[in-house]
mmCIF file of N, CA, C and O in Angstrom:
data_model
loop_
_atom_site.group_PDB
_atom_site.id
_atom_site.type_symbol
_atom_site.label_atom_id
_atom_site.label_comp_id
_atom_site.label_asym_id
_atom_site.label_seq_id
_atom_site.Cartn_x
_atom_site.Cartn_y
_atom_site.Cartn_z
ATOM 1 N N UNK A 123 50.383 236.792 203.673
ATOM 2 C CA UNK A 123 50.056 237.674 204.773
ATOM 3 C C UNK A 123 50.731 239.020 204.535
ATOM 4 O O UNK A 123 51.897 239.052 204.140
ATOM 5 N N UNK A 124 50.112 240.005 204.738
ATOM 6 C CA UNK A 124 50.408 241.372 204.636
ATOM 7 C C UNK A 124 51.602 241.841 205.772
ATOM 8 O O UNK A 124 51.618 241.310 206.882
ATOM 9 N N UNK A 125 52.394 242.671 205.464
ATOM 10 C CA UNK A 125 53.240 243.046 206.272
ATOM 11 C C UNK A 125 53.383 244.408 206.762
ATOM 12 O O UNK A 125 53.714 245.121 205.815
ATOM 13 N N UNK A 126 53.291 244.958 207.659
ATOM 14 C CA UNK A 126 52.917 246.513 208.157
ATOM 15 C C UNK A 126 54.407 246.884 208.340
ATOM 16 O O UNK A 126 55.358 246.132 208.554
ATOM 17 N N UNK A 127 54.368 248.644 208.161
ATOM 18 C CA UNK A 127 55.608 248.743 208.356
ATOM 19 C C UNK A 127 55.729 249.950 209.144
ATOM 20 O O UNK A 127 56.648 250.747 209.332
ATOM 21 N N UNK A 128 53.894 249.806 209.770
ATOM 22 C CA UNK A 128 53.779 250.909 210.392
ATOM 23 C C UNK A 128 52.367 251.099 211.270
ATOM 24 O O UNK A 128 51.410 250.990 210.503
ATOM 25 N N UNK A 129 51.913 251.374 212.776
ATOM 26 C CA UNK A 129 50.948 251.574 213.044
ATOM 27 C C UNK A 129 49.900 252.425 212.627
ATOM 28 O O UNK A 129 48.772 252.632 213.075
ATOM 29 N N UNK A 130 50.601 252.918 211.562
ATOM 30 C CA UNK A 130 49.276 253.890 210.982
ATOM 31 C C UNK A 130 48.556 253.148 210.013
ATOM 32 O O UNK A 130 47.398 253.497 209.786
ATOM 33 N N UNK A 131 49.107 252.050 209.315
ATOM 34 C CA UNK A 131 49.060 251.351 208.149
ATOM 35 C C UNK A 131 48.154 249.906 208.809
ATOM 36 O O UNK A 131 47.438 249.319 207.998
ATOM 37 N N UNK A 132 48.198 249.452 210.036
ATOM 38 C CA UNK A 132 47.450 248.523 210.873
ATOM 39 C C UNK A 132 46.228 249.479 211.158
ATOM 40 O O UNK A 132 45.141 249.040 210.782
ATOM 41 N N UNK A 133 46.232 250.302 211.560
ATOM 42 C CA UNK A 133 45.124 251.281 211.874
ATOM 43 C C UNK A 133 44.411 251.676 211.109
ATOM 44 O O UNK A 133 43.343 252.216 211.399
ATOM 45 N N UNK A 134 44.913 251.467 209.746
ATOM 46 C CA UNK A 134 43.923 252.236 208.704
ATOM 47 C C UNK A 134 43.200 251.035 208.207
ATOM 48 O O UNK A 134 41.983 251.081 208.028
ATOM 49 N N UNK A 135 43.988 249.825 207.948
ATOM 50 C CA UNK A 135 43.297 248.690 207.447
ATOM 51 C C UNK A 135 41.816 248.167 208.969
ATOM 52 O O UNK A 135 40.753 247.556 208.863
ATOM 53 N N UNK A 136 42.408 248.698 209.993
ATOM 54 C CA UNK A 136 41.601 248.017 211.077
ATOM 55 C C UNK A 136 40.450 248.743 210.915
ATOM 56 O O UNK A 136 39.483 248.030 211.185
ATOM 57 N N UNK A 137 40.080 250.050 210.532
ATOM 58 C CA UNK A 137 39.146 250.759 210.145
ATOM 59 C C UNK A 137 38.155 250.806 209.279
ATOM 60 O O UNK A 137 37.031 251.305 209.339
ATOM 61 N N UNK A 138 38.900 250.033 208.208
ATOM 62 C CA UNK A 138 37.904 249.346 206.692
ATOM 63 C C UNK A 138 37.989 248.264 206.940
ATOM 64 O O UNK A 138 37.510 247.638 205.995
ATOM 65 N N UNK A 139 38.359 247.566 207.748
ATOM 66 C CA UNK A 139 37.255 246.301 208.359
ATOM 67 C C UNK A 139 36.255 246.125 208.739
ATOM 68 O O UNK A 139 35.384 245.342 208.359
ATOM 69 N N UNK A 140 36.283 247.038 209.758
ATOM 70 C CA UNK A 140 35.257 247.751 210.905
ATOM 71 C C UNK A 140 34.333 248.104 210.004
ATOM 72 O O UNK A 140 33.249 247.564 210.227
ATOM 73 N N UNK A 141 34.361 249.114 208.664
ATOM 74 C CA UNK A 141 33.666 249.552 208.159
ATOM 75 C C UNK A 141 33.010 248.485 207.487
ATOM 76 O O UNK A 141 31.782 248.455 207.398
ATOM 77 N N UNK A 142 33.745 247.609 207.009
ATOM 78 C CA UNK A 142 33.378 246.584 206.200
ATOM 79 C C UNK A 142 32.111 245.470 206.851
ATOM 80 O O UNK A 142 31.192 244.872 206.292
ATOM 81 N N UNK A 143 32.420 245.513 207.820
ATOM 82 C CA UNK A 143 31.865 245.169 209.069
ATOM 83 C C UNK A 143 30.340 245.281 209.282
ATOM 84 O O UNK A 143 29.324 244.585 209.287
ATOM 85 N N UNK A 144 30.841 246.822 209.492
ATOM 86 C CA UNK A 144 29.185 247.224 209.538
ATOM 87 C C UNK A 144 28.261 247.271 208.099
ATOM 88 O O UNK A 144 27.087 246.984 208.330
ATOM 89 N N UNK A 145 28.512 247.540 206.822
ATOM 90 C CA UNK A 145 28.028 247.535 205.713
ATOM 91 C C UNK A 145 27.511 246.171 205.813
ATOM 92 O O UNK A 145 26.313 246.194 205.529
ATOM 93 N N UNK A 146 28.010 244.709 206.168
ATOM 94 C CA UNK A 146 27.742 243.946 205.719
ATOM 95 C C UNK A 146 26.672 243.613 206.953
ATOM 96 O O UNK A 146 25.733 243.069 206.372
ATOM 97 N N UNK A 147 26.342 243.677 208.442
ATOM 98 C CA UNK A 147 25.461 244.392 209.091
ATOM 99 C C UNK A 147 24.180 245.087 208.290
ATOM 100 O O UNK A 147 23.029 244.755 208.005
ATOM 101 N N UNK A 148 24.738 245.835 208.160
ATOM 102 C CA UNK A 148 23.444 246.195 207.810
ATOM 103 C C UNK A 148 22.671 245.556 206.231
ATOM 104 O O UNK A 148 21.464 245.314 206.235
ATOM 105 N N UNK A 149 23.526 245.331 204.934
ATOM 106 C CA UNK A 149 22.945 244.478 204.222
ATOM 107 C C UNK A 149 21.923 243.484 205.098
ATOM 108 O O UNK A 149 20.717 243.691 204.962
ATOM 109 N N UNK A 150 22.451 242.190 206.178
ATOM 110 C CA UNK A 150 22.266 241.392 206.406
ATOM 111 C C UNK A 150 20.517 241.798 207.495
ATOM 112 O O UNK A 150 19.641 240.954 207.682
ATOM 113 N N UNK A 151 20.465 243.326 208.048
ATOM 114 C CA UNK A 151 19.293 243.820 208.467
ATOM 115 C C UNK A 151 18.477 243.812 207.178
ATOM 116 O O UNK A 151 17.684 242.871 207.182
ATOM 117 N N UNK A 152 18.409 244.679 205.904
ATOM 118 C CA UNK A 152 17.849 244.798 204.887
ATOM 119 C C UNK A 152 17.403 243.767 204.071
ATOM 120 O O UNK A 152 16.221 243.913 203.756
ATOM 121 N N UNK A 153 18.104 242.469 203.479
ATOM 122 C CA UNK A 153 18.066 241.613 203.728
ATOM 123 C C UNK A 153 16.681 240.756 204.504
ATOM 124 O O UNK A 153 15.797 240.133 203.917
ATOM 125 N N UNK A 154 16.795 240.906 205.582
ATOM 126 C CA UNK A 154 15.766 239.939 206.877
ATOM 127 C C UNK A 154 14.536 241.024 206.688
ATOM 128 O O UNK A 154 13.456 240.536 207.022
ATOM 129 N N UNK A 155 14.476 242.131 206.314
ATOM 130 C CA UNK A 155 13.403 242.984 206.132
ATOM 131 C C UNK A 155 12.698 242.958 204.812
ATOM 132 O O UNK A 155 11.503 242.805 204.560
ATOM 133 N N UNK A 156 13.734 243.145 204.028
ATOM 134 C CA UNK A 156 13.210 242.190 202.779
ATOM 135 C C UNK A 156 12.293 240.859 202.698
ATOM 136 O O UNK A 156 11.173 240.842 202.189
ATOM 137 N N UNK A 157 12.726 240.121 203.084
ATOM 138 C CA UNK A 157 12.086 238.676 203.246
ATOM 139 C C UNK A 157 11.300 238.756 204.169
ATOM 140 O O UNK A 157 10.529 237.804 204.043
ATOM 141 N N UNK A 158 10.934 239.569 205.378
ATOM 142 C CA UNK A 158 9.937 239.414 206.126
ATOM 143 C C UNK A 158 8.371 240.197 205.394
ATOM 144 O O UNK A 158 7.201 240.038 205.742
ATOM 145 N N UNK A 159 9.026 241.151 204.157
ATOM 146 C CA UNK A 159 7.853 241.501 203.393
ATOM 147 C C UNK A 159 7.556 240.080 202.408
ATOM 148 O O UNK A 159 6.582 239.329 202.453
ATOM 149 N N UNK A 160 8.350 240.036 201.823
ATOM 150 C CA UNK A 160 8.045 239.121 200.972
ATOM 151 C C UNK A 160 6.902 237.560 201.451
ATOM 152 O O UNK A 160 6.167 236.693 200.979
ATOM 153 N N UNK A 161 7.358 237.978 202.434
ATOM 154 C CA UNK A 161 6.882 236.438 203.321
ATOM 155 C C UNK A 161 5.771 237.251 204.082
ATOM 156 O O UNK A 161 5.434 236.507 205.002
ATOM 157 N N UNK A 162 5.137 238.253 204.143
ATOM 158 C CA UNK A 162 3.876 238.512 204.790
ATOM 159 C C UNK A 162 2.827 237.751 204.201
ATOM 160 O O UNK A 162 3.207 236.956 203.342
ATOM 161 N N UNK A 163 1.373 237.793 204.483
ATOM 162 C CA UNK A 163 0.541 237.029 204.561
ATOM 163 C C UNK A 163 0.234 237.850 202.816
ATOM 164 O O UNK A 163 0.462 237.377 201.703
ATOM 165 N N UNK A 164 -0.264 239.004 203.146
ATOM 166 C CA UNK A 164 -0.447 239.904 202.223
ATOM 167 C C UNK A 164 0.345 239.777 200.733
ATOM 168 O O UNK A 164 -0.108 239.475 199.628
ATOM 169 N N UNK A 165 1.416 240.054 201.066
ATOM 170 C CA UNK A 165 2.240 239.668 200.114
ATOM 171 C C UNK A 165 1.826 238.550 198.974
ATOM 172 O O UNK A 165 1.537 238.656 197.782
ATOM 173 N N UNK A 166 1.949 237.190 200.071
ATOM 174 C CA UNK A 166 1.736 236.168 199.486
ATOM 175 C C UNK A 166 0.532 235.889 198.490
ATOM 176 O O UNK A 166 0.382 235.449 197.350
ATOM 177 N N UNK A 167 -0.140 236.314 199.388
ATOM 178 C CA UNK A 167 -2.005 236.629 198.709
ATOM 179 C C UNK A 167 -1.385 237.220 197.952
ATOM 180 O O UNK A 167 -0.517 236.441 197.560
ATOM 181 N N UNK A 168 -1.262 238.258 197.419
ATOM 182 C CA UNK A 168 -1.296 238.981 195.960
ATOM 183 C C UNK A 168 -0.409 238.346 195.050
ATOM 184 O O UNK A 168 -0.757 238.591 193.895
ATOM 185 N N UNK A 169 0.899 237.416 195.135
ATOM 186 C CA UNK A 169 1.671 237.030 194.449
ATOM 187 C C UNK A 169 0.785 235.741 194.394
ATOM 188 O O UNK A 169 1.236 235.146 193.416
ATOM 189 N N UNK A 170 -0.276 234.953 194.937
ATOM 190 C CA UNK A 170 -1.007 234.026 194.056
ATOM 191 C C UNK A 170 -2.060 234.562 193.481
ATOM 192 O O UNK A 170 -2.522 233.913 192.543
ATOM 193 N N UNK A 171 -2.445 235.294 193.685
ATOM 194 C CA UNK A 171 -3.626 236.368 192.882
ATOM 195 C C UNK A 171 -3.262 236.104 191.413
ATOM 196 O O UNK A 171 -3.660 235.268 190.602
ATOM 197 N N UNK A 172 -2.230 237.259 191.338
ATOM 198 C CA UNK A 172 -1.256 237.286 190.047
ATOM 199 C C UNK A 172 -0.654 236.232 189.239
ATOM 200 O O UNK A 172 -0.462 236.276 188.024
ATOM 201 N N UNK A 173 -0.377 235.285 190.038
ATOM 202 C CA UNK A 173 0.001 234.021 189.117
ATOM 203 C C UNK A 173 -1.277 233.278 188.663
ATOM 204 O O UNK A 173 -1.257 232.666 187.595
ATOM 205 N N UNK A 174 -2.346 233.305 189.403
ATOM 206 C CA UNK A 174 -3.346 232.623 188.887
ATOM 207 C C UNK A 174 -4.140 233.784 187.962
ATOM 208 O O UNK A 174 -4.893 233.378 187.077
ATOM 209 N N UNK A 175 -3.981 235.134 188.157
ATOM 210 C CA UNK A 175 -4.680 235.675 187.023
ATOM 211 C C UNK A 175 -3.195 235.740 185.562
ATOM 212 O O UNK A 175 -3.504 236.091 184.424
ATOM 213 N N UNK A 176 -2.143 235.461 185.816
ATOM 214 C CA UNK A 176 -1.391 235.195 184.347
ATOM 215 C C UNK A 176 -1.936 234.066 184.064
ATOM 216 O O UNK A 176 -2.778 234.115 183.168
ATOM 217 N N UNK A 177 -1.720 232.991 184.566
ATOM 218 C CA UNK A 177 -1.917 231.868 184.323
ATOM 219 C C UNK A 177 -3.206 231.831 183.138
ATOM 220 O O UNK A 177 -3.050 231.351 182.015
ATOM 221 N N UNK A 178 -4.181 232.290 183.514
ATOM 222 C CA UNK A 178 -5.671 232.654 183.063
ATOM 223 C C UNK A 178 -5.274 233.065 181.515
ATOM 224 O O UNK A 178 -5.479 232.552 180.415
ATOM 225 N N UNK A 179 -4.550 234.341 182.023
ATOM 226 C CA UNK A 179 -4.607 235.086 180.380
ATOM 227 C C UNK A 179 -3.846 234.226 179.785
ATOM 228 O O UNK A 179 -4.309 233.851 178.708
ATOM 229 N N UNK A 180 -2.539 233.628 180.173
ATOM 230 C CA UNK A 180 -1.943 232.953 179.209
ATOM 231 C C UNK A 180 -2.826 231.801 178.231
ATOM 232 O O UNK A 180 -2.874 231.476 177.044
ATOM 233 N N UNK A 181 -3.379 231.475 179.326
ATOM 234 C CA UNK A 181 -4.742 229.859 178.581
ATOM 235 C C UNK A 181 -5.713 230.658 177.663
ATOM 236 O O UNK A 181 -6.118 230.266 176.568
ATOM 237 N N UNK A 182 -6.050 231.927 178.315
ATOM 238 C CA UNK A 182 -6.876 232.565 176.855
ATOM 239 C C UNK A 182 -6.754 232.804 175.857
ATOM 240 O O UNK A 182 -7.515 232.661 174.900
ATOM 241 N N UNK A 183 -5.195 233.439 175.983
ATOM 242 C CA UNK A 183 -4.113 233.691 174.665
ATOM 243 C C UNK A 183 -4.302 232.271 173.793
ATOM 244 O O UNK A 183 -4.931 232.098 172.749
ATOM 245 N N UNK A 184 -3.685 231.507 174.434
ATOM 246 C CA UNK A 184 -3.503 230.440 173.970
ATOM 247 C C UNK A 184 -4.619 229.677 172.802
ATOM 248 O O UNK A 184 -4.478 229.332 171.629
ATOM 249 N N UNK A 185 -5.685 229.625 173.703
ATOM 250 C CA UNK A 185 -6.791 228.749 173.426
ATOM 251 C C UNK A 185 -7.097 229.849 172.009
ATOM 252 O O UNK A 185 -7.214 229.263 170.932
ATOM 253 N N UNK A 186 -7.231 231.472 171.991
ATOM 254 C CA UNK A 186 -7.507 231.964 170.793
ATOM 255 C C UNK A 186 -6.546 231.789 169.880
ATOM 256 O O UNK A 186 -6.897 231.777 168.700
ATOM 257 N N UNK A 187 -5.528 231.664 170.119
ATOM 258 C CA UNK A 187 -4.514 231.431 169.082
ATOM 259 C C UNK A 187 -4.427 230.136 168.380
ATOM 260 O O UNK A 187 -4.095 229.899 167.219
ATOM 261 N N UNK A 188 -4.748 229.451 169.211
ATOM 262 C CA UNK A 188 -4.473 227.851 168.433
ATOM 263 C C UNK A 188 -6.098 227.386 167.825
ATOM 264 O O UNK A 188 -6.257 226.327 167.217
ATOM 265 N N UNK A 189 -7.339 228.445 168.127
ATOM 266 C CA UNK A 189 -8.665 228.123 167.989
ATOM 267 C C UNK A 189 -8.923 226.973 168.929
ATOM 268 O O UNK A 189 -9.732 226.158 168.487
ATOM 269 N N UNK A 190 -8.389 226.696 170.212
ATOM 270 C CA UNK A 190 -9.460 225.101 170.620
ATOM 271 C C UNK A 190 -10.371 226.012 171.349
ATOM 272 O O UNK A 190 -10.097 227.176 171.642
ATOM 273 N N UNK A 191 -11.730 225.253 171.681
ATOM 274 C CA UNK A 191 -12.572 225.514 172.780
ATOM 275 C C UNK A 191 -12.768 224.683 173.580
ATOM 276 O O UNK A 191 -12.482 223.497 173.411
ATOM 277 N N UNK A 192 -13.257 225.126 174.524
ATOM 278 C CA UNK A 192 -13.454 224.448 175.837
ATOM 279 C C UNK A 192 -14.483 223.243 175.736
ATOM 280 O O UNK A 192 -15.700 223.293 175.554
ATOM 281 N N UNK A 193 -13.835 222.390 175.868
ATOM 282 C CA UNK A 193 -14.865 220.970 176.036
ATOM 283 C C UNK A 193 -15.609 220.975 177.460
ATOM 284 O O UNK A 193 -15.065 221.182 178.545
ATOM 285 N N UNK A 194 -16.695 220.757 177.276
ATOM 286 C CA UNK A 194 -16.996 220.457 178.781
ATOM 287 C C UNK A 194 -18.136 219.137 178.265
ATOM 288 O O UNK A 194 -18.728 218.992 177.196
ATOM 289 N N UNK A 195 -18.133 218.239 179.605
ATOM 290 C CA UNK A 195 -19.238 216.746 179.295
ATOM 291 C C UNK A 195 -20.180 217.293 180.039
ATOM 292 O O UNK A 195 -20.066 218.170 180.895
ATOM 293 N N UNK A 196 -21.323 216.606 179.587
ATOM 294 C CA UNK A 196 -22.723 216.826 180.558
ATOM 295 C C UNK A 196 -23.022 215.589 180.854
ATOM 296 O O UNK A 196 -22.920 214.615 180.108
ATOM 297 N N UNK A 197 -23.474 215.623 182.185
ATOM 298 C CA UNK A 197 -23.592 214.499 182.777
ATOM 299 C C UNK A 197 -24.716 214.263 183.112
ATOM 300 O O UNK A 197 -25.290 215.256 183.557
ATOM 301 N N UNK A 198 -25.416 213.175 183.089
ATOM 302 C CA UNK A 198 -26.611 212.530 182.539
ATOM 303 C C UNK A 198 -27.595 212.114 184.282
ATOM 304 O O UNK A 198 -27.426 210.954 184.657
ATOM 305 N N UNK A 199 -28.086 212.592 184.776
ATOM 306 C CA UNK A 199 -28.401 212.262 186.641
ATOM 307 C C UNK A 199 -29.604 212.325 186.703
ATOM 308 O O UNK A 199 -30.177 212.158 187.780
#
């Protein structure tokens, strides 16, 4: 535990608390604003957009690189 040897020295630390205080305040606003974008509807839609159009190119990459093609069966009705 810290020892004061003086009210100016309690006062100054009580101040960059306070400050400390509020910085972490407001992170914790920025933060919840952050994630309330991230978590919009919108958002979301475009971040599966994007994974399903990588996804895509990666299998195209792929499939030209290694030469397979696409099998498909026909079915006989």
């Amino acid at each position: 535990m810290k020892e004061y040897s003086s009210f100016k020295e309690i006062d100054r630390d009580l101040k960059i608390l306070e400050l400390q205080t509020k910085i972490d305040q407001e992170e914790i606003k920025l933060n919840i604003e952050r994630t309330k974008g991230a978590l919009s509807p919108l958002s979301l839609a475009g971040s599966m957009v994007g994974s399903i159009l990588q996804k895509a190119f990666i299998l195209k990459a792929v499939t030209k690189l290694t030469g397979l093609k696409k099998v498909t069966a026909k079915v006989k009705g």
